[in-house]
Every structure is written in C-alpha cells, then in structure tokens.
Amino acid sequence: RARLGVLVSGSGSNLQALLDASGQEGFPAEVACVVSNVPTAFALERARKAGVPAVVVDHKAYASKADFEKALLEALRAAGVEWVCLAGFMRLLSADFLAHYTGRVLNIHPSLLPAFPGLHAQRQALERGVKVAGCTVHFVDAGTDTGPIIAQAAVPVLPDDDEKSLSARILTEEHRLYPLAVRLAVSGKVTLDGTRTRVDAQATVGELSL
Ligand code: GAR
C-alpha cells in the first residue's frame, strides 16, 4: 500500500476520513505519518488515537521557509512517505519542496475550483451568491489552489445558509471525496500530466465520481 504523509494545521476531520479509509480492506494507501505545523492542532490527537506517528514541525521555530520545508521533508523521509496529502494545512509549499514529490502532492479545498481559491472559500461562495458549492481535490502546484483537478463534489447552497451551515455541508462531502481522490491518484487512474490531469482510458465514470 502507498504510504501517505498527511500535513495538517487544525481539526483534522479530513485526516480522520483518510485514517478511516486506511482501515478498510482494499484501500490502496495507508497513513504513514501526520505532520502538523500547529502544536495544538486536534489532528495530532486523532493520529495518536489511530496509532499513527505524529510530529510537530512548527514553522515559527524556523528562521526561513526553506528551513521549515527542509524539516518537513526530513520528517516525511524518516517515515518513508511516498505521497503527501494536505488536509487543512494552511501553509503554501514552494516549488522546491514540491519537486521532491512531483505528481504526488494532493490538496483538498472547500470550493468548486477554479472558483474561490484561498482563504474563506465558503464565505466567498455565499457573498457571490452561487447556488451550487462544493469541494475539490487537486494536485498541488506552487500557486494557491491552482493545480490540476482530480475530483470534485457539489452541494446545494440553501437560502438560509450561513458560513457555518454551508461549511458543514461541504465538509461532509470532503470526507467522501478525499479517500476517492487518493484511491484514483495512488492507483494511477488519474495522474499528473504537466499542467493537466490524465485519466486512464479504462477508468469508468462510476470509479471517477462519488
Ligand atoms: C477543510 O474544509 C479544508 O477543505 C479546508 O480547511 C478545512 C480543514 O478541516 N482547507 C482549506 O481551506 C485549504 N485552503 P479539517 O482540519 O477538519 O480537515
């Protein structure tokens, strides 16, 4: 099974979805280690409870971004990580870092990209008045939420929604989408091909979507 390193900064509910998927027979990946840049992140508790090694690499403890990323890479290498999953990880990774894991870094974002990249995606969606929102898993490039898209899921925006209710509806889908996208990427059904994703011609619609 492919060894995942999951990078987190917060609650870690998407990490939990990947931990739960790892426990299922036939899932082609397992969480090998969790790295948080925030020492108090609840995600660390989730990792410990699941018996997965968890380490803190606090960006504030390093003089430069390059030093922070070097420490991140060391933690991932020590755990034999082959794929990196960003799950509510709130730091941007440099092209130098990404070059160590080309085509093997995934991120989940709470909007239907390319709409609403960056912070507070759900608030942006409400402010814009869209009637359909959702989430996206994509390969990570050096931009902010700009990398090639692996899979998406949509939810309705309801008239009475606020940021909290819409975020919760999207998050439920995130927890289904991230394991699906990891399965697609790790099994080679969806691969990075320059600035696009390539979908295996043998893959069925049923495999590719929720
Ligand atoms: C999720 O909604 C994730 O999509 C979002 O942060 C939340 C993390 O929740 N990520 C971003 O906004 C990244 N730009 P979690 O810690 O419970 O998985």
CSV table of C-alpha atoms in Angstrom, one decimal, residues 97-174:
chain,number,residue,atom,x,y,z
A,97,PHE,CA,9.6,21.4,-1.9
A,98,LEU,CA,7.1,20.1,-4.5
A,99,ALA,CA,9.9,19.0,-6.8
A,100,HIS,CA,10.6,16.2,-4.2
A,101,TYR,CA,7.2,14.8,-4.7
A,102,THR,CA,6.2,15.7,-8.3
A,103,GLY,CA,2.7,14.4,-9.1
A,104,ARG,CA,2.4,13.1,-5.6
A,105,VAL,CA,1.1,16.0,-3.6
A,106,LEU,CA,-2.7,16.4,-3.2
A,107,ASN,CA,-4.8,19.1,-1.5
A,108,ILE,CA,-8.5,19.4,-0.6
A,109,HIS,CA,-10.2,22.8,-0.9
A,110,PRO,CA,-13.7,23.7,0.1
A,111,SER,CA,-14.9,25.1,-3.2
A,112,LEU,CA,-15.5,24.1,-6.8
A,113,LEU,CA,-12.2,25.3,-8.1
A,114,PRO,CA,-11.2,27.4,-10.0
A,115,ALA,CA,-13.9,29.4,-8.2
A,116,PHE,CA,-13.0,30.8,-4.8
A,117,PRO,CA,-9.3,29.9,-4.2
A,118,GLY,CA,-7.6,31.0,-1.0
A,119,LEU,CA,-9.0,31.7,2.4
A,120,HIS,CA,-12.6,31.6,3.5
A,121,ALA,CA,-13.8,29.8,0.3
A,122,GLN,CA,-17.3,29.1,1.7
A,123,ARG,CA,-17.7,32.8,2.7
A,124,GLN,CA,-16.6,33.8,-0.8
A,125,ALA,CA,-19.3,31.5,-2.3
A,126,LEU,CA,-22.0,32.9,-0.1
A,127,GLU,CA,-21.0,36.5,-0.9
A,128,ARG,CA,-21.0,35.8,-4.6
A,129,GLY,CA,-24.5,34.2,-4.3
A,130,VAL,CA,-23.7,30.9,-6.1
A,131,LYS,CA,-26.4,28.2,-5.8
A,132,VAL,CA,-24.1,25.3,-6.1
A,133,ALA,CA,-20.9,24.9,-3.9
A,134,GLY,CA,-18.6,22.0,-3.2
A,135,CYS,CA,-15.1,20.7,-2.8
A,136,THR,CA,-12.1,19.8,-4.9
A,137,VAL,CA,-9.1,17.6,-4.6
A,138,HIS,CA,-6.3,18.6,-6.9
A,139,PHE,CA,-2.6,18.0,-7.5
A,140,VAL,CA,-0.6,20.8,-5.8
A,141,ASP,CA,1.5,23.2,-7.8
A,142,ALA,CA,3.2,26.3,-6.5
A,143,GLY,CA,0.1,28.5,-6.9
A,144,THR,CA,-2.7,28.9,-4.4
A,145,ASP,CA,-5.3,26.2,-5.2
A,146,THR,CA,-4.4,26.3,-8.9
A,147,GLY,CA,-3.2,22.7,-9.5
A,148,PRO,CA,-4.9,20.2,-11.9
A,149,ILE,CA,-8.2,18.8,-10.6
A,150,ILE,CA,-8.5,15.1,-9.6
A,151,ALA,CA,-12.1,15.0,-8.4
A,152,GLN,CA,-15.0,17.3,-7.2
A,153,ALA,CA,-18.2,17.0,-5.4
A,154,ALA,CA,-21.1,19.5,-5.4
A,155,VAL,CA,-23.7,20.5,-2.7
A,156,PRO,CA,-26.6,23.0,-3.0
A,157,VAL,CA,-26.4,26.4,-1.3
A,158,LEU,CA,-29.7,26.8,0.6
A,159,PRO,CA,-31.5,30.2,1.1
A,160,ASP,CA,-30.9,30.2,4.8
A,161,ASP,CA,-27.3,29.1,4.7
A,162,ASP,CA,-24.6,30.9,6.7
A,163,GLU,CA,-20.9,30.2,6.6
A,164,LYS,CA,-21.2,27.5,9.3
A,165,SER,CA,-24.1,25.5,7.7
A,166,LEU,CA,-22.6,25.7,4.2
A,167,SER,CA,-19.1,24.7,5.5
A,168,ALA,CA,-20.6,21.7,7.3
A,169,ARG,CA,-22.5,20.5,4.2
A,170,ILE,CA,-19.3,20.8,2.1
A,171,LEU,CA,-17.2,19.1,4.8
A,172,THR,CA,-19.4,16.0,4.7
A,173,GLU,CA,-18.6,15.7,1.0
A,174,GLU,CA,-14.9,16.4,1.6
